[in-house]
mmCIF file of C-alpha atoms and ligand atoms in Angstrom:
data_model
loop_
_atom_site.group_PDB
_atom_site.id
_atom_site.type_symbol
_atom_site.label_atom_id
_atom_site.label_comp_id
_atom_site.label_asym_id
_atom_site.label_seq_id
_atom_site.Cartn_x
_atom_site.Cartn_y
_atom_site.Cartn_z
ATOM 1 C CA MET A 199 74.348 31.581 148.799
ATOM 2 C CA THR A 200 71.437 34.064 148.616
ATOM 3 C CA PRO A 201 71.231 36.178 151.793
ATOM 4 C CA SER A 202 67.567 37.181 151.485
ATOM 5 C CA ILE A 203 65.767 33.933 150.654
ATOM 6 C CA ASP A 204 63.501 34.152 153.734
ATOM 7 C CA ASN A 205 63.230 36.521 156.693
ATOM 8 C CA ARG A 206 66.024 34.886 158.694
ATOM 9 C CA LYS A 207 69.229 36.945 158.664
ATOM 10 C CA CYS A 208 71.975 35.201 156.768
ATOM 11 C CA TYR A 209 75.584 34.541 157.816
ATOM 12 C CA ALA A 210 78.332 32.525 156.138
ATOM 13 C CA VAL A 211 81.934 31.393 156.181
ATOM 14 C CA ILE A 212 83.957 32.488 153.157
ATOM 15 C CA GLY A 213 87.173 30.755 152.147
ATOM 16 C CA ASN A 214 88.760 28.378 149.668
ATOM 17 C CA PRO A 215 88.160 25.566 150.373
ATOM 18 C CA THR A 216 85.196 25.607 152.774
ATOM 19 C CA ALA A 217 83.975 21.998 152.501
ATOM 20 C CA HIS A 218 85.644 21.046 155.808
ATOM 21 C CA SER A 219 84.226 23.994 157.746
ATOM 22 C CA ARG A 220 82.268 23.278 160.950
ATOM 23 C CA SER A 221 81.119 26.907 161.241
ATOM 24 C CA PRO A 222 77.521 26.305 159.973
ATOM 25 C CA PHE A 223 77.033 23.563 162.603
ATOM 26 C CA ILE A 224 78.414 25.784 165.371
ATOM 27 C CA HIS A 225 76.487 28.964 164.509
ATOM 28 C CA GLU A 226 73.187 27.198 163.886
ATOM 29 C CA HIS A 227 73.617 25.514 167.278
ATOM 30 C CA PHE A 228 74.302 28.902 168.918
ATOM 31 C CA GLY A 229 71.217 30.306 167.159
ATOM 32 C CA ARG A 230 68.953 27.566 168.549
ATOM 33 C CA GLN A 231 70.508 27.952 172.003
ATOM 34 C CA THR A 232 69.931 31.738 172.132
ATOM 35 C CA GLY A 233 66.609 31.804 170.236
ATOM 36 C CA ILE A 234 68.089 33.856 167.371
ATOM 37 C CA ALA A 235 66.719 32.825 163.961
ATOM 38 C CA LEU A 236 69.510 32.681 161.393
ATOM 39 C CA ARG A 237 70.784 30.835 158.369
ATOM 40 C CA TYR A 238 74.492 30.076 158.025
ATOM 41 C CA GLY A 239 76.069 28.913 154.763
ATOM 42 C CA LYS A 240 79.392 28.508 152.989
ATOM 43 C CA ILE A 241 80.844 30.687 150.233
ATOM 44 C CA ASN A 242 83.678 29.070 148.338
ATOM 45 C CA ALA A 243 85.208 32.116 146.638
ATOM 46 C CA PRO A 244 87.595 31.716 143.699
ATOM 47 C CA MET A 245 91.130 32.640 144.770
ATOM 48 C CA ASP A 246 91.091 36.005 142.956
ATOM 49 C CA GLN A 247 87.515 37.003 143.797
ATOM 50 C CA PHE A 248 87.304 37.331 147.571
ATOM 51 C CA PRO A 249 86.496 41.096 147.708
ATOM 52 C CA ALA A 250 83.722 40.857 145.080
ATOM 53 C CA HIS A 251 82.059 37.876 146.799
ATOM 54 C CA ALA A 252 82.282 39.407 150.279
ATOM 55 C CA LEU A 253 80.904 42.793 149.186
ATOM 56 C CA ARG A 254 78.087 41.197 147.197
ATOM 57 C CA PHE A 255 77.052 39.185 150.263
ATOM 58 C CA PHE A 256 76.668 42.378 152.294
ATOM 59 C CA SER A 257 75.008 44.350 149.477
ATOM 60 C CA GLU A 258 72.349 41.606 149.365
ATOM 61 C CA GLY A 259 71.642 42.042 153.088
ATOM 62 C CA GLY A 260 73.965 39.448 154.655
ATOM 63 C CA GLY A 261 74.483 39.883 158.397
ATOM 64 C CA GLY A 262 78.071 38.714 158.861
ATOM 65 C CA LEU A 263 80.914 36.677 157.420
ATOM 66 C CA ASN A 264 83.517 34.473 158.999
ATOM 67 C CA VAL A 265 86.688 34.503 156.921
ATOM 68 C CA THR A 266 88.948 31.502 156.671
ATOM 69 C CA VAL A 267 92.076 30.417 154.780
ATOM 70 C CA PRO A 268 93.386 32.002 152.559
ATOM 71 C CA PHE A 269 91.483 35.275 152.794
ATOM 72 C CA LYS A 270 92.083 36.592 156.335
ATOM 73 C CA GLU A 271 94.754 39.100 155.252
ATOM 74 C CA GLN A 272 92.631 40.273 152.298
ATOM 75 C CA ALA A 273 89.680 40.746 154.663
ATOM 76 C CA CYS A 274 91.903 43.000 156.759
ATOM 77 C CA VAL A 275 92.555 45.198 153.715
ATOM 78 C CA LEU A 276 88.868 45.187 152.714
ATOM 79 C CA ALA A 277 87.756 46.363 156.169
ATOM 80 C CA ALA A 278 90.739 48.729 156.640
ATOM 81 C CA ALA A 279 88.508 51.667 157.643
ATOM 82 C CA GLY A 280 86.664 49.677 160.321
ATOM 83 C CA LEU A 281 89.231 47.442 162.034
ATOM 84 C CA SER A 282 89.222 46.588 165.732
ATOM 85 C CA GLU A 283 92.541 46.832 167.604
ATOM 86 C CA ARG A 284 92.680 43.020 167.661
ATOM 87 C CA ALA A 285 92.468 42.919 163.875
ATOM 88 C CA GLN A 286 95.086 45.648 163.492
ATOM 89 C CA LEU A 287 97.537 43.795 165.736
ATOM 90 C CA ALA A 288 96.882 40.480 163.976
ATOM 91 C CA GLY A 289 96.973 41.945 160.467
ATOM 92 C CA ALA A 290 94.191 39.473 159.724
ATOM 93 C CA VAL A 291 90.380 39.404 160.020
ATOM 94 C CA ASN A 292 88.146 36.397 160.649
ATOM 95 C CA THR A 293 84.881 38.274 161.360
ATOM 96 C CA LEU A 294 83.211 40.856 159.121
ATOM 97 C CA TRP A 295 79.997 42.811 159.512
ATOM 98 C CA MET A 296 78.423 45.933 158.026
ATOM 99 C CA LYS A 297 77.256 48.766 160.258
ATOM 100 C CA ASP A 298 76.027 52.193 159.132
ATOM 101 C CA GLY A 299 77.441 51.531 155.685
ATOM 102 C CA LEU A 300 80.955 50.772 157.012
ATOM 103 C CA LEU A 301 82.528 47.322 156.782
ATOM 104 C CA HIS A 302 83.919 46.297 160.179
ATOM 105 C CA GLY A 303 86.525 43.599 160.826
ATOM 106 C CA CYS A 304 87.770 41.846 163.947
ATOM 107 C CA ASN A 305 89.980 38.866 164.726
ATOM 108 C CA THR A 306 88.524 36.510 167.344
ATOM 109 C CA ASP A 307 91.099 33.677 167.026
ATOM 110 C CA GLY A 308 93.133 34.974 169.977
ATOM 111 C CA LEU A 309 90.020 35.374 172.127
ATOM 112 C CA GLY A 310 89.090 31.795 171.242
ATOM 113 C CA LEU A 311 92.475 30.473 172.326
ATOM 114 C CA LEU A 312 92.440 32.417 175.616
ATOM 115 C CA ASP A 313 88.928 31.221 176.353
ATOM 116 C CA ASP A 314 89.845 27.605 175.678
ATOM 117 C CA LEU A 315 93.035 27.782 177.763
ATOM 118 C CA THR A 316 90.863 29.051 180.626
ATOM 119 C CA ARG A 317 88.528 26.087 180.047
ATOM 120 C CA CYS A 318 91.616 23.830 180.320
ATOM 121 C CA GLY A 319 92.313 25.378 183.741
ATOM 122 C CA VAL A 320 95.296 27.483 182.612
ATOM 123 C CA THR A 321 96.001 31.036 183.757
ATOM 124 C CA LEU A 322 98.455 32.912 181.555
ATOM 125 C CA THR A 323 99.971 35.302 184.053
ATOM 126 C CA GLU A 324 103.729 34.688 184.372
ATOM 127 C CA LYS A 325 103.627 31.709 182.001
ATOM 128 C CA ARG A 326 106.510 30.966 179.611
ATOM 129 C CA ILE A 327 105.063 30.094 176.214
ATOM 130 C CA LEU A 328 106.677 28.474 173.199
ATOM 131 C CA LEU A 329 104.655 29.255 170.061
ATOM 132 C CA VAL A 330 105.499 27.013 167.112
ATOM 133 C CA GLY A 331 104.542 28.463 163.711
ATOM 134 C CA ALA A 332 104.454 31.939 162.207
ATOM 135 C CA GLY A 333 101.534 31.784 159.757
ATOM 136 C CA GLY A 334 98.095 33.369 159.928
ATOM 137 C CA ALA A 335 96.966 31.535 163.061
ATOM 138 C CA ALA A 336 100.131 32.460 164.962
ATOM 139 C CA LYS A 337 99.683 36.118 163.993
ATOM 140 C CA GLY A 338 96.202 36.101 165.514
ATOM 141 C CA VAL A 339 97.202 34.754 168.921
ATOM 142 C CA ILE A 340 100.495 36.506 169.793
ATOM 143 C CA ALA A 341 99.154 39.873 170.952
ATOM 144 C CA PRO A 342 96.246 38.353 172.954
ATOM 145 C CA LEU A 343 98.687 36.008 174.776
ATOM 146 C CA LEU A 344 100.985 38.927 175.642
ATOM 147 C CA LEU A 345 98.077 41.159 176.663
ATOM 148 C CA ALA A 346 96.839 38.336 178.926
ATOM 149 C CA GLY A 347 100.073 38.680 180.919
ATOM 150 C CA CYS A 348 102.376 35.842 179.900
ATOM 151 C CA GLN A 349 105.936 36.283 181.145
ATOM 152 C CA ARG A 350 107.671 35.297 177.912
ATOM 153 C CA LEU A 351 106.624 34.309 174.392
ATOM 154 C CA HIS A 352 109.156 32.659 172.081
ATOM 155 C CA ILE A 353 108.072 32.174 168.442
ATOM 156 C CA VAL A 354 109.832 29.472 166.442
ATOM 157 C CA ASN A 355 109.184 28.567 162.838
ATOM 158 C CA ARG A 356 110.496 26.126 160.254
ATOM 159 C CA GLY A 357 111.492 29.142 158.186
ATOM 160 C CA PRO A 358 113.122 31.274 160.924
ATOM 161 C CA GLN A 359 112.882 34.546 158.977
ATOM 162 C CA ARG A 360 109.080 34.445 159.120
ATOM 163 C CA ALA A 361 109.240 34.239 162.928
ATOM 164 C CA LEU A 362 111.792 37.064 163.063
ATOM 165 C CA ASP A 363 109.555 39.182 160.808
ATOM 166 C CA LEU A 364 106.621 38.660 163.174
ATOM 167 C CA LEU A 365 108.823 39.643 166.100
ATOM 168 C CA SER A 366 109.879 42.920 164.505
ATOM 169 C CA LEU A 367 106.327 43.697 163.311
ATOM 170 C CA LEU A 368 104.802 43.260 166.758
ATOM 171 C CA SER A 369 107.655 44.953 168.601
ATOM 172 C CA GLY A 370 107.195 47.906 166.231
ATOM 173 C CA GLN A 371 103.423 48.060 166.805
ATOM 174 C CA LYS A 372 103.668 47.617 170.582
ATOM 175 C CA PRO A 373 107.165 48.475 171.896
ATOM 176 C CA GLU A 374 106.048 47.329 175.374
ATOM 177 C CA PHE A 375 105.936 43.748 173.990
ATOM 178 C CA ALA A 376 109.594 43.760 172.944
ATOM 179 C CA ASN A 377 111.219 42.611 176.191
ATOM 180 C CA ARG A 378 108.899 39.569 176.470
ATOM 181 C CA LEU A 379 109.096 38.450 172.836
ATOM 182 C CA SER A 380 111.803 36.484 171.026
ATOM 183 C CA ALA A 381 111.976 34.395 167.855
ATOM 184 C CA GLY A 382 114.059 31.892 165.921
ATOM 185 C CA GLY A 383 114.085 28.574 164.093
ATOM 186 C CA LEU A 384 112.724 25.230 165.336
ATOM 187 C CA ASP A 385 116.232 24.311 166.524
ATOM 188 C CA GLN A 386 116.203 27.396 168.765
ATOM 189 C CA ALA A 387 113.206 26.242 170.809
ATOM 190 C CA ASP A 388 115.338 25.354 173.840
ATOM 191 C CA GLY A 389 114.056 26.483 177.180
ATOM 192 C CA SER A 390 111.715 25.565 179.960
ATOM 193 C CA TRP A 391 108.107 26.111 178.895
ATOM 194 C CA ASP A 392 104.772 26.073 180.728
ATOM 195 C CA ILE A 393 102.779 25.948 177.475
ATOM 196 C CA VAL A 394 103.847 24.744 174.022
ATOM 197 C CA ILE A 395 101.381 25.827 171.310
ATOM 198 C CA ASN A 396 101.456 24.211 167.887
ATOM 199 C CA ALA A 397 100.246 26.829 165.390
ATOM 200 C CA THR A 398 101.720 25.018 162.382
ATOM 201 C CA SER A 399 99.768 23.010 159.850
ATOM 202 C CA SER A 400 102.249 20.112 160.263
ATOM 203 C CA SER A 401 99.607 17.807 161.768
ATOM 204 C CA LEU A 402 97.783 17.906 158.413
ATOM 205 C CA GLY A 403 100.796 16.032 157.006
ATOM 206 C CA ARG A 404 100.608 13.553 159.923
ATOM 207 C CA HIS A 405 103.994 14.651 161.301
ATOM 208 C CA PRO A 406 104.696 16.800 164.352
ATOM 209 C CA PRO A 407 107.040 19.779 163.965
ATOM 210 C CA SER A 408 110.718 18.858 164.483
ATOM 211 C CA LEU A 409 111.286 20.247 167.960
ATOM 212 C CA PRO A 410 113.942 19.343 170.539
ATOM 213 C CA PRO A 411 112.194 16.638 172.676
ATOM 214 C CA HIS A 412 112.842 18.268 176.049
ATOM 215 C CA VAL A 413 110.731 21.370 175.254
ATOM 216 C CA TYR A 414 107.613 19.437 176.297
ATOM 217 C CA ALA A 415 108.736 18.436 179.803
ATOM 218 C CA GLY A 416 105.977 19.280 182.287
ATOM 219 C CA ALA A 417 104.179 21.578 179.824
ATOM 220 C CA LEU A 418 100.646 21.830 178.503
ATOM 221 C CA ALA A 419 100.941 20.995 174.795
ATOM 222 C CA TYR A 420 98.129 22.692 172.844
ATOM 223 C CA ASP A 421 97.580 21.985 169.144
ATOM 224 C CA LEU A 422 95.469 24.528 167.232
ATOM 225 C CA MET A 423 94.601 21.726 164.841
ATOM 226 C CA TYR A 424 91.800 19.347 165.877
ATOM 227 C CA SER A 425 90.667 15.874 164.888
ATOM 228 C CA ALA A 426 88.724 12.894 166.197
ATOM 229 C CA GLN A 427 91.977 11.333 167.432
ATOM 230 C CA PRO A 428 94.844 13.022 169.296
ATOM 231 C CA THR A 429 97.069 14.798 166.749
ATOM 232 C CA PRO A 430 100.687 13.781 165.955
ATOM 233 C CA PHE A 431 101.850 16.829 167.953
ATOM 234 C CA MET A 432 99.851 15.674 171.003
ATOM 235 C CA HIS A 433 101.269 12.145 170.678
ATOM 236 C CA GLN A 434 104.818 13.487 170.470
ATOM 237 C CA ALA A 435 104.314 15.832 173.420
ATOM 238 C CA LEU A 436 103.002 13.048 175.667
ATOM 239 C CA ALA A 437 105.863 10.755 174.640
ATOM 240 C CA TYR A 438 108.342 13.441 175.702
ATOM 241 C CA GLY A 439 106.853 14.273 179.079
ATOM 242 C CA ALA A 440 104.080 16.828 178.551
ATOM 243 C CA GLN A 441 101.837 17.130 181.576
ATOM 244 C CA ALA A 442 98.663 17.541 179.524
ATOM 245 C CA THR A 443 97.550 17.979 175.918
ATOM 246 C CA SER A 444 94.630 19.537 174.088
ATOM 247 C CA ASP A 445 93.600 19.966 170.498
ATOM 248 C CA GLY A 446 92.077 23.196 169.135
ATOM 249 C CA LEU A 447 88.427 22.206 168.909
ATOM 250 C CA GLY A 448 87.585 24.285 171.978
ATOM 251 C CA MET A 449 89.358 27.263 170.410
ATOM 252 C CA LEU A 450 87.326 26.815 167.232
ATOM 253 C CA VAL A 451 84.054 26.922 169.163
ATOM 254 C CA ALA A 452 85.190 29.818 171.365
ATOM 255 C CA GLN A 453 86.340 32.005 168.449
ATOM 256 C CA ALA A 454 82.949 31.339 166.818
ATOM 257 C CA ALA A 455 81.195 32.349 170.058
ATOM 258 C CA ALA A 456 83.132 35.632 170.040
ATOM 259 C CA SER A 457 82.046 36.267 166.415
ATOM 260 C CA PHE A 458 78.448 35.425 167.352
ATOM 261 C CA ALA A 459 78.603 37.947 170.223
ATOM 262 C CA LEU A 460 79.917 40.669 167.876
ATOM 263 C CA TRP A 461 77.064 40.067 165.425
ATOM 264 C CA HIS A 462 74.159 39.431 167.802
ATOM 265 C CA GLY A 463 75.188 41.086 171.091
ATOM 266 C CA VAL A 464 74.654 37.789 172.943
ATOM 267 C CA GLN A 465 77.413 35.535 174.290
ATOM 268 C CA PRO A 466 76.420 31.888 173.669
ATOM 269 C CA GLU A 467 77.487 28.967 175.849
ATOM 270 C CA THR A 468 80.355 27.005 174.327
ATOM 271 C CA GLU A 469 80.304 23.741 176.328
ATOM 272 C CA PRO A 470 77.174 22.139 174.762
ATOM 273 C CA VAL A 471 78.356 22.979 171.241
ATOM 274 C CA LEU A 472 81.850 21.686 171.962
ATOM 275 C CA ALA A 473 80.413 18.379 173.213
ATOM 276 C CA ALA A 474 78.144 18.037 170.159
ATOM 277 C CA LEU A 475 80.976 18.896 167.774
ATOM 278 C CA ARG A 476 83.356 16.424 169.429
ATOM 279 C CA GLN A 477 80.726 13.720 168.957
ATOM 280 C CA GLN A 478 80.241 14.766 165.319
ATOM 281 C CA LEU A 479 84.006 14.498 164.692
ATOM 282 C CA ILE A 480 84.037 10.990 166.178
ATOM 283 C CA ASP A 481 80.965 9.927 164.165
ATOM 284 C CA ASP A 482 82.523 11.285 160.949
ATOM 285 C CA ALA A 483 85.888 9.537 161.505
HETATM 286 P P1 NDP B 716 99.465 29.010 157.447
HETATM 287 O O1 NDP B 716 99.488 28.289 156.149
HETATM 288 O O2 NDP B 716 99.275 30.476 157.482
HETATM 289 O O3 NDP B 716 100.860 28.700 158.218
HETATM 290 C C1 NDP B 716 101.347 27.406 158.298
HETATM 291 C C2 NDP B 716 102.450 27.332 159.349
HETATM 292 O O4 NDP B 716 102.788 25.956 159.548
HETATM 293 C C3 NDP B 716 103.749 28.040 158.955
HETATM 294 O O5 NDP B 716 104.336 28.558 160.107
HETATM 295 C C4 NDP B 716 104.569 26.867 158.361
HETATM 296 O O6 NDP B 716 105.968 27.065 158.423
HETATM 297 C C5 NDP B 716 104.187 25.772 159.317
HETATM 298 N N1 NDP B 716 104.381 24.405 158.813
HETATM 299 C C6 NDP B 716 103.698 23.779 157.831
HETATM 300 N N2 NDP B 716 104.113 22.506 157.709
HETATM 301 C C7 NDP B 716 105.086 22.313 158.641
HETATM 302 C C8 NDP B 716 105.888 21.219 159.016
HETATM 303 N N3 NDP B 716 105.798 20.038 158.391
HETATM 304 N N4 NDP B 716 106.772 21.369 160.040
HETATM 305 C C9 NDP B 716 106.872 22.546 160.672
HETATM 306 N N5 NDP B 716 106.132 23.652 160.371
HETATM 307 C C10 NDP B 716 105.246 23.536 159.358
HETATM 308 O O7 NDP B 716 98.365 28.254 158.322
HETATM 309 P P2 NDP B 716 97.521 28.862 159.545
HETATM 310 O O8 NDP B 716 98.457 29.628 160.403
HETATM 311 O O9 NDP B 716 96.318 29.559 159.041
HETATM 312 O O10 NDP B 716 97.012 27.531 160.296
HETATM 313 C C11 NDP B 716 97.884 26.762 161.097
HETATM 314 C C12 NDP B 716 97.080 25.683 161.825
HETATM 315 O O11 NDP B 716 96.215 26.286 162.765
HETATM 316 C C13 NDP B 716 96.214 24.824 160.905
HETATM 317 O O12 NDP B 716 96.326 23.472 161.332
HETATM 318 C C14 NDP B 716 94.818 25.348 161.164
HETATM 319 O O13 NDP B 716 93.842 24.347 160.958
HETATM 320 C C15 NDP B 716 94.916 25.722 162.621
HETATM 321 N N6 NDP B 716 93.930 26.742 163.042
HETATM 322 C C16 NDP B 716 93.042 26.412 164.035
HETATM 323 C C17 NDP B 716 92.137 27.328 164.488
HETATM 324 C C18 NDP B 716 91.190 26.946 165.575
HETATM 325 O O14 NDP B 716 90.239 27.698 165.839
HETATM 326 N N7 NDP B 716 91.394 25.833 166.247
HETATM 327 C C19 NDP B 716 92.057 28.719 163.929
HETATM 328 C C20 NDP B 716 93.042 28.955 162.889
HETATM 329 C C21 NDP B 716 93.938 27.994 162.473
HETATM 330 P P3 NDP B 716 106.758 27.771 157.197
HETATM 331 O O15 NDP B 716 106.545 29.253 157.354
HETATM 332 O O16 NDP B 716 108.177 27.378 157.424
HETATM 333 O O17 NDP B 716 106.172 27.223 155.918
#
């Protein structure tokens, strides 16, 4: 997309693929709500050309980029000189902007999750959390959950080594996390949990992760994935005694609101956009 086609500042999501992205809908809605004139497009960058496309966007006057799969780690490298602490802890960037000639990067995924858990009526203090998955999304939410005061966070992953690697990375970065963090394989998810978070992409394949059934008893089961219908993970959790379930649509809107606030200095309201997006998902199904 061409950033300077008219006098509205231009923003975009960059990824591969980007066809599914709801970010233009969300940010244009925020713009109308706050009276900020903007254009928001999609940049589908070839797999080996993320840095060139991102830098060209800013050299042509672009205001900000959201970064999605598979470029969040590369964005962290590109903005290495201007990373927020959130981005450093996540090792991944989903929000880029240029200021005084320096490329800045932040990760708002964790903020989005915390905000949406609050919307669901959950406080994190003293909560025992089972986090399923150890990919990019999991990396973005671990430190924010610990900083929000959860009592214990256990990371389990289909490939256990990836969870163990995350554990040692974070314990190295923040030694004060070590006594509240643990990790293992899906078969080591045993325990009594207040919140079970699905940060795997298993729902894309229409199957929930293979967890011991009793992990859901009495818990809030939160799937980062979202869809018009409850996800396979949400179905499984309810069948095995979860107290409540949620998909990640609220997180998506809230992480976008945090990006919007970084770029424009204004915090938009999430509820109207969430309602409109939920309706759009249903209409599209
Ligand atoms: P990654 O590709 O980085 O990681 C995928 C993760 O899913 C890995 O832990 C992988 O395990 C696991 N996995 C994949 N298939 C299965 C399966 N069948 N059973 C068990 N585990 C499985 O993806 P992301 O971390 O970027 O994204 C994960 C999910 O989070 C996606 O659904 C994405 O849409 C969602 N998301 C939602 C956001 C929101 O705002 N709501 C924001 C960001 C992501 P292994 O290592 O063993 O392969």
